Coordinates of C-alpha atoms in Angstrom, one line a residue:
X1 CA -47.0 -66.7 -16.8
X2 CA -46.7 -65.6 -12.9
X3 CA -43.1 -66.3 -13.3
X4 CA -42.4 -64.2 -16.0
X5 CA -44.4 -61.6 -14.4
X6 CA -42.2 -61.9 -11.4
X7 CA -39.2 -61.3 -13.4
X8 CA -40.1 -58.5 -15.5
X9 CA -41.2 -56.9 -12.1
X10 CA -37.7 -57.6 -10.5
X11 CA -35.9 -56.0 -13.6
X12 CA -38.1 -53.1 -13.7
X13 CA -37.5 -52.6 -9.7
X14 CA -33.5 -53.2 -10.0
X15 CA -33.3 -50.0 -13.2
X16 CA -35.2 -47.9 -10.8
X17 CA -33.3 -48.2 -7.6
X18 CA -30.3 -47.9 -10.2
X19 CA -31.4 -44.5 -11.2
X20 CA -32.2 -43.6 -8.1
X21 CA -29.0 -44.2 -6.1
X22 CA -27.1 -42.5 -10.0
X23 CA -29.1 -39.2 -9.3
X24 CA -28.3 -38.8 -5.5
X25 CA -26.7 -35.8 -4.5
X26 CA -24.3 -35.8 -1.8
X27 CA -24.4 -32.9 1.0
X28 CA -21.7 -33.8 3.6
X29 CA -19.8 -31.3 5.4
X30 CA -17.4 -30.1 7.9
X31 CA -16.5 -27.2 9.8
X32 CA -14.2 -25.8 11.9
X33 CA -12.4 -22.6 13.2
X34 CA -8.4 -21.5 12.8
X35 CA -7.1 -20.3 15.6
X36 CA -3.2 -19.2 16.9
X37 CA -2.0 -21.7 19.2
X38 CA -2.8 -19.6 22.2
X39 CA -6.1 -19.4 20.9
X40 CA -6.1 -16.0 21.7
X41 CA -6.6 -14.8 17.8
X42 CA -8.5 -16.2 14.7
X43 CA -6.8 -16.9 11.4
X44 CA -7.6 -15.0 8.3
X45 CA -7.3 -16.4 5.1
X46 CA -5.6 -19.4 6.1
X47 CA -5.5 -22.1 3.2
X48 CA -7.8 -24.9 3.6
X49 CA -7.8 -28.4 1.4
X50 CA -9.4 -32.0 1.8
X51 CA -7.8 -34.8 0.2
X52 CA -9.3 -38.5 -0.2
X53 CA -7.6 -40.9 2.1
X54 CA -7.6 -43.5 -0.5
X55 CA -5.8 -42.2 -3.7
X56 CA -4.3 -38.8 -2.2
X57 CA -7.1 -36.8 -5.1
X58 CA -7.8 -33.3 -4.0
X59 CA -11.7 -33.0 -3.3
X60 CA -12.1 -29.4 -2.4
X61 CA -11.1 -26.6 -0.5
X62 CA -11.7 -22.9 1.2
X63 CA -10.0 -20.2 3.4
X64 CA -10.9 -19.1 6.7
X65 CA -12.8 -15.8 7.1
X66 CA -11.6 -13.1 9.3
X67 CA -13.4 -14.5 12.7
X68 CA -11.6 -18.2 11.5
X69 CA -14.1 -19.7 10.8
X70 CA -14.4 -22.3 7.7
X71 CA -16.9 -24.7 5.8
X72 CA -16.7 -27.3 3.1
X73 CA -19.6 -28.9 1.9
X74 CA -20.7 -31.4 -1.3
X75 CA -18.7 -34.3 0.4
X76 CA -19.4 -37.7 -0.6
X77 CA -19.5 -40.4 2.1
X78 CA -15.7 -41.4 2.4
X79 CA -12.6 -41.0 4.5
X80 CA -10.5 -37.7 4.1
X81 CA -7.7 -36.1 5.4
X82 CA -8.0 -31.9 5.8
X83 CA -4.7 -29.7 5.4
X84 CA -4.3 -26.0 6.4
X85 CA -1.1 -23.3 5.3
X86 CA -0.7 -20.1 6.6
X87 CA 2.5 -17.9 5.6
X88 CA 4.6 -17.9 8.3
X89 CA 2.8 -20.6 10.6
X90 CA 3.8 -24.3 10.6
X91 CA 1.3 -26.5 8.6
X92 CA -1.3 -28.7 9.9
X93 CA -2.5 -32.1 9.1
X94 CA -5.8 -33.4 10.3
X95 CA -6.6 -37.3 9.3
X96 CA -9.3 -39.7 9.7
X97 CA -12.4 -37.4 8.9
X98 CA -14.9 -39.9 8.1
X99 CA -18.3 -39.1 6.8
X100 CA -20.4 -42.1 6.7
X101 CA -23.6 -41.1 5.3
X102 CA -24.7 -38.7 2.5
X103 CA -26.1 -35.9 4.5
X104 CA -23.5 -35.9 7.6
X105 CA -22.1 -33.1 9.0
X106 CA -18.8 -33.4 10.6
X107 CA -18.0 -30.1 13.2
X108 CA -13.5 -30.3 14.0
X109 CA -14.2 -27.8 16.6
X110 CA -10.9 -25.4 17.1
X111 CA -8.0 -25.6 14.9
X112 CA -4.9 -24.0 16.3
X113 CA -1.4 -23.2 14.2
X114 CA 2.1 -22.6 15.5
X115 CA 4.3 -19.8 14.4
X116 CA 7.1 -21.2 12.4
X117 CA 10.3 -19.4 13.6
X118 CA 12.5 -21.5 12.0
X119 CA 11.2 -20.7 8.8
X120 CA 10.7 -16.7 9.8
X121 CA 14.4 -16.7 11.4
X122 CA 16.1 -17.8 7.9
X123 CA 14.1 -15.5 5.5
X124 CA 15.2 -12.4 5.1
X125 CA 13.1 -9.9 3.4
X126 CA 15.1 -7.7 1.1
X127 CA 12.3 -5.7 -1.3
X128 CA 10.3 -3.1 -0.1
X129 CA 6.5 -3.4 -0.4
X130 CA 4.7 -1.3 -3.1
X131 CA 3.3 1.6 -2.8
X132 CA -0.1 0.8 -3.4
X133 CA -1.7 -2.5 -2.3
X134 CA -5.2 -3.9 -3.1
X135 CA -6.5 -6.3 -1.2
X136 CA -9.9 -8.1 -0.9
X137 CA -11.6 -5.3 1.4
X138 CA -9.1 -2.4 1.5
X139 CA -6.8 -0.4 -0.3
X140 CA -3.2 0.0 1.4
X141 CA -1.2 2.7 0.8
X142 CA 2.6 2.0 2.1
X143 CA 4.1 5.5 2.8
X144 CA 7.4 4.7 5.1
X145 CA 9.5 3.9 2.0
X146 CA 8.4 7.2 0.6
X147 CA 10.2 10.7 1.0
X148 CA 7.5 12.3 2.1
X149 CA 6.5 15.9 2.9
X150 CA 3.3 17.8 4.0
X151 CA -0.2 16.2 5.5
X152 CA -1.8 13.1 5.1
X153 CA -3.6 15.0 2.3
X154 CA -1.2 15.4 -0.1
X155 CA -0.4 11.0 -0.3
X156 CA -4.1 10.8 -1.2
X157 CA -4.1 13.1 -3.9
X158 CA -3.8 10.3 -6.5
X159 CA -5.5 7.4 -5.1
X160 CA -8.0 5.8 -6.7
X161 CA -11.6 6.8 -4.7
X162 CA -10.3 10.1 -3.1
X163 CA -10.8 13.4 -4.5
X164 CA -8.7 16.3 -2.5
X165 CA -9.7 19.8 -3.9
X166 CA -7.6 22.9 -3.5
X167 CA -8.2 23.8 -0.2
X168 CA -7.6 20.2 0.9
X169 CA -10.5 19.1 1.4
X170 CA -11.0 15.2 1.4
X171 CA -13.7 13.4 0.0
X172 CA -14.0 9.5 -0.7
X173 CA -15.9 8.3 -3.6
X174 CA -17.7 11.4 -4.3
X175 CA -18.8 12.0 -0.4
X176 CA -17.2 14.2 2.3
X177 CA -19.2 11.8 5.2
X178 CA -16.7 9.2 6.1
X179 CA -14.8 8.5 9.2
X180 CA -10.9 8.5 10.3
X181 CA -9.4 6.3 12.3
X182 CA -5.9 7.1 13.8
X183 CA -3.7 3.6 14.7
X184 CA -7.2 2.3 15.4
X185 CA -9.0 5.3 17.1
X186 CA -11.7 7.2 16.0
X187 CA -10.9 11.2 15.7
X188 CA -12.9 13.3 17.1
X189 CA -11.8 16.1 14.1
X190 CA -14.2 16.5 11.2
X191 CA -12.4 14.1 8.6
X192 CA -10.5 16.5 6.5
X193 CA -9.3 18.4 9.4
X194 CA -8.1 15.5 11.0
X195 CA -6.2 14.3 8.2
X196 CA -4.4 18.1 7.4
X197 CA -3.1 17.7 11.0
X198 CA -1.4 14.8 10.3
X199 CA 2.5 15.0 9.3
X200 CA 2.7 12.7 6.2
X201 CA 6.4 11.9 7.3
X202 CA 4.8 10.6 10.4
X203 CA 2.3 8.0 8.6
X204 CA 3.5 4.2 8.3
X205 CA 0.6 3.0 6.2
X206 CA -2.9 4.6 5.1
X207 CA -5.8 1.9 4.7
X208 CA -9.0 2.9 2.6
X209 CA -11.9 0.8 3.6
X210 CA -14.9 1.9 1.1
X211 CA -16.8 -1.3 2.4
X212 CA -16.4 -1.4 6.2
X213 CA -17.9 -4.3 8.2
X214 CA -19.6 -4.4 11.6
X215 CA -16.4 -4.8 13.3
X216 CA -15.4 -0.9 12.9
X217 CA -18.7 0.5 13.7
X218 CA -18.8 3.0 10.7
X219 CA -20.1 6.7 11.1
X220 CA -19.5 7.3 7.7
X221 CA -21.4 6.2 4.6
X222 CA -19.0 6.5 2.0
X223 CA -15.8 4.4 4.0
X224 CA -12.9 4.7 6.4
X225 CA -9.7 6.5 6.3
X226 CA -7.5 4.3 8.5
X227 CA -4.1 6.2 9.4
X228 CA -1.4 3.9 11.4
X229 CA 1.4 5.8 12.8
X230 CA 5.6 4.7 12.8
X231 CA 6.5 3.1 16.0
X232 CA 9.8 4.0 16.4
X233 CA 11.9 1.5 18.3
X234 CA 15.3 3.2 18.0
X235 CA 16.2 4.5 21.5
X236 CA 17.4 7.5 21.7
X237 CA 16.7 11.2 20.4
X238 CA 16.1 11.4 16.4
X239 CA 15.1 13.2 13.5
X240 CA 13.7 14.0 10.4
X241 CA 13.3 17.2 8.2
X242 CA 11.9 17.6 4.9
X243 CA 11.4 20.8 2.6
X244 CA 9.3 20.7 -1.1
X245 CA 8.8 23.2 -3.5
X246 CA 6.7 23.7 -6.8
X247 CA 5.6 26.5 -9.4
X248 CA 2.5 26.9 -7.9
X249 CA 3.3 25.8 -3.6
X250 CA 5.8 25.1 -1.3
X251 CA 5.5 22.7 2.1
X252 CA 8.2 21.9 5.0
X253 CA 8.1 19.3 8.0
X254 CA 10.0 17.9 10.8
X255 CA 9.6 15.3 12.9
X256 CA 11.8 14.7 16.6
X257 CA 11.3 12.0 19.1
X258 CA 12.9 10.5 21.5
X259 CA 13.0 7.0 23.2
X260 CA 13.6 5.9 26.4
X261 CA 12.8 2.7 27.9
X262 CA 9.4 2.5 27.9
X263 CA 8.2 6.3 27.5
X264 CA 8.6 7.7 24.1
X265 CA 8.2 11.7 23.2
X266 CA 7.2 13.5 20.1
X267 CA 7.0 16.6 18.4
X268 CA 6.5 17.6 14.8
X269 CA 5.7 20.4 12.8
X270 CA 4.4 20.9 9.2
X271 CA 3.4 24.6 7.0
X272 CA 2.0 24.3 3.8
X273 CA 1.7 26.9 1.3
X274 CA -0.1 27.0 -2.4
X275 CA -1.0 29.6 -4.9
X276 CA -3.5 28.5 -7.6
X277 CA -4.1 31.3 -10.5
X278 CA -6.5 30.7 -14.1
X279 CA -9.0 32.7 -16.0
X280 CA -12.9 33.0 -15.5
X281 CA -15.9 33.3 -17.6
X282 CA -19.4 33.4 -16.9
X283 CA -22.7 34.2 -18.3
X284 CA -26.0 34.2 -16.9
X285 CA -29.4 35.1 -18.8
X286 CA -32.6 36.5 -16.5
X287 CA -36.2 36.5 -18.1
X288 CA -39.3 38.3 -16.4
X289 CA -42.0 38.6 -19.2
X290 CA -41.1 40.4 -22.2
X291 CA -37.7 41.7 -20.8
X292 CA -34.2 39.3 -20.8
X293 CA -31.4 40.7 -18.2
X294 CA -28.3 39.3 -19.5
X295 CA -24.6 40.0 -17.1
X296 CA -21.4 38.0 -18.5
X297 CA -17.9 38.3 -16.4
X298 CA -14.6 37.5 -18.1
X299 CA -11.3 37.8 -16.5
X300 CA -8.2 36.6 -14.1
X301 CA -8.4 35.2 -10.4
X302 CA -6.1 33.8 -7.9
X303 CA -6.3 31.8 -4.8
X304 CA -3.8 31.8 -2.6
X305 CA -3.8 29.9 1.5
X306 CA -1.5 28.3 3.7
X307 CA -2.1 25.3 6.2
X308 CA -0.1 24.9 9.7
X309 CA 0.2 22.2 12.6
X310 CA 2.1 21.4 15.5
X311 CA 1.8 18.6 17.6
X312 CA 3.4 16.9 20.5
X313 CA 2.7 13.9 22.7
X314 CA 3.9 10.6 24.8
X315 CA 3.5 7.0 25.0
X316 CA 3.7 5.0 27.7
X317 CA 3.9 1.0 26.7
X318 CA 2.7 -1.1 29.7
X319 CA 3.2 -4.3 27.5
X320 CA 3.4 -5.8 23.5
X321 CA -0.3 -4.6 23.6
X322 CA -1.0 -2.0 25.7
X323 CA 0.0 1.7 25.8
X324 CA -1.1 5.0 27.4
X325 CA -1.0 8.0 25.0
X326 CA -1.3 11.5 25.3
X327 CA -1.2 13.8 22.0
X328 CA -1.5 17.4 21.7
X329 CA -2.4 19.3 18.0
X330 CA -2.5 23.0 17.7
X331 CA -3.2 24.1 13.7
X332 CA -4.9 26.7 11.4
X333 CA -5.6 27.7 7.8
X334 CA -6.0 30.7 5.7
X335 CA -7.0 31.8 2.4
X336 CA -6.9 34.9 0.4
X337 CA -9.1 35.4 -2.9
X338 CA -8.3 38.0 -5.6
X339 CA -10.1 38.7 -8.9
X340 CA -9.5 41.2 -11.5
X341 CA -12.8 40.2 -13.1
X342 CA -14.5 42.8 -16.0
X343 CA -18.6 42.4 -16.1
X344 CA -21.2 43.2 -18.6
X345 CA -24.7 43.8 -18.5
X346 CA -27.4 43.9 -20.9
X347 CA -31.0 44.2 -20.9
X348 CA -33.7 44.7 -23.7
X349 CA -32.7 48.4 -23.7
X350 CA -29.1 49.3 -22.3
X351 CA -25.7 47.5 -21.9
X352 CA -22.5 48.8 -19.4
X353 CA -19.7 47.4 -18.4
X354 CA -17.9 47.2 -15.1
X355 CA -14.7 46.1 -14.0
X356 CA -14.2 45.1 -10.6

C-alpha cells in the first residue's frame, strides 16, 4: 500500500512540473543602438532581424528609432545570430548572442555601419522622386523637378492638411498657429508672411510635420512647415526666370546667384497678382418685441490684391556642416475691394431699397 502511494504521488508530481515548464513564457531580450561608423550619427530605420543559430529560422525582428536605438524581446533561451540592412550602408552580422535563461537580458551596446561606396558608386539613379511623399511622421513635398512660379504658398494650395485662402493666408489642419522652419531655422515672420516671402523656384523640398516631436521644439499646435532651400553647387553666375498667367491672376519670378569658391550670392524677386469676382446675397432678420427688422443685400463684388518680395543674401561655408548666412527680405501686399451691392429693408410697417 505505501508503495503504491509513493507511485501515484510521483506520477501526479511528474504531470505537474510537465504543465508547468508547457505554460512558461519566455521574456529574453536584447538591445542595442545603430550608429554610423564614426559614431557621430544614429541610424533611423535601419532593418533589424534575429535568426536561430541552429536551423537559420527567422525569430523576430525591428527597426531602429530615430535616436538608434532598438529592442527585441519574447526570446527563448538559445543561441542567435542578429543581422542589420540599411540602404546604402554595408550590412552587418552579429553572431553568438546567447541567452541562457528565460528572463535574460542581453544589452550589444553600440552598433556601427559603414557606408557602402561600392554599391553607391555603381547605381545610378535615373527617375525623379514624386511629387508628394508620405512618410511615417511627415509629408514631403519635392518641388525642384517642378516648373515652378510664385511663393511657397501657391505649392501648398493642394496639399492634403493646408488650406490657403485668397489672400494667401496659410492654415494647417484648420489652425493658422503653426511654426516655419527655413533649412532648419525658425522664422521670426508670422507663418503666412514668412512663407509669401519665399520664391517657390527657390524651394528644394517642403516638409509638413502635423505631429512634431520634442526634438523641434514646436511653437505651434497644429504642426510645422519645414522649407529647405537649393544649394546650388554650380560655380559661377546663373539664372532662372519664370512668368504664369490665368483668367483670374498672373505671377512672375527670378532667381540669380552666383558661386565662388566658398562664398555664394543671391537675389531673387517674385510679384503676384489675382482678381477674384462672384455674386453676394445676404439676409438678416432683427426682432425687438412685437416689431421684425428685416435688410437683404443681393449683388456683384470683386476682390482684387497683389503680393511683392525681394530678397538677397550670402553664404559663407566654413566646412560640409557649417555656414555663415546673411539674408535680406523686403515685401508688401495690397488689396482693393469693390461691390455693387443693392439692399433692402423691411420692418413691420415700411420697406426701401438702397443700392450702394
Amino acid at each position: 500500500m505505501r508503495k503504491a502511494f509513493q507511485c501515484t504521488a510521483a506520477i501526479l508530481w511528474c504531470i505537474l512540473t510537465t504543465g508547468a515548464a508547457g505554460a512558461q513564457s519566455y521574456n529574453g531580450s536584447i538591445d542595442g543602438q545603430v550608429l554610423t561608423a564614426d559614431g557621430m550619427a544614429a541610424l533611423e530605420y535601419v532593418s533589424i532581424a534575429i535568426y536561430q543559430s541552429t536551423d537559420q529560422a527567422l525569430v523576430g525582428g525591428t527597426i531602429s528609432k530615430s535616436d538608434g536605438s532598438f529592442i527585441i524581446d519574447g526570446l527563448a533561451p538559445g543561441s542567435y545570430y542578429l543581422e542589420l540592412s540599411f540602404i546604402g550602408y554595408t550590412a552587418q552580422r552579429i553572431n553568438d548572442i546567447v541567452i541562457e535563461h528565460p528572463k535574460q537580458h542581453k544589452h550589444l551596446g553600440q552598433i556601427t555601419l559603414g557606408a557602402d561606396t561600392q554599391s553607391l558608386d555603381e547605381i545610378e539613379v535615373l527617375a525623379h522622386r514624386p511629387a508628394l511623399e508620405f512618410k511615417l511622421d511627415k509629408k514631403v513635398i519635392n518641388v525642384s523637378n517642378q516648373y515652378t512660379t510664385g511663393s511657397a504658398v501657391n505649392l501648398l494650395e493642394n496639399i492634403p492638411s493646408v488650406v490657403v485662402d485668397i489672400e494667401g493666408n496659410v492654415s494647417l489642419r484648420g489652425s493658422s498657429d503653426f511654426s516655419v522652419l527655413v533649412n532648419g531655422v525658425p522664422s521670426l515672420l508670422e507663418p503666412s508672411e514668412a512663407l509669401q516671402q519665399i520664391p517657390a523656384s527657390t524651394i528644394e523640398k517642403i516638409e509638413i510635420i502635423t505631429n512634431p516631436s520634442a526634438k523641434y521644439n514646436p511653437d505651434g499646435t497644429a504642426g510645422i512647415i519645414h522649407i529647405i532651400t537649393k544649394k546650388n553647387g554650380t560655380k559661377g553666375l546663373s539664372g532662372v526666370f519664370n512668368l504664369k498667367g490665368g483668367t483670374n491672376n498672373a505671377a512672375g519670378d527670378f532667381l540669380f546667384s552666383l558661386n565662388k569658391n566658398r562664398l555664394s550670392y543671391f537675389i531673387s524677386a517674385d510679384y503676384y497678382l489675382g482678381n477674384y469676382s462672384g455674386d453676394k446675397y445676404g439676409y438678416r432678420n432683427t426682432f425687438s418685441g412685437d416689431s421684425v427688422y428685416s435688410i437683404e443685400h443681393d449683388g456683384h463684388i470683386h476682390n482684387k490684391f497683389d503680393r511683392y518680395n525681394l530678397r538677397g543674401g550670402m553664404e559663407f561655408r566654413i566646412d560640409n556642416l557649417k555656414t555663415i548666412d546673411i539674408n535680406m527680405a523686403y515685401g508688401g501686399r495690397k488689396k482693393w475691394d469693390d461691390a455693387d451691392l443693392s439692399y433692402a429693408e423691411y420692418d413691420n410697417f415700411t420697406s426701401s431699397r438702397l443700392a450702394i
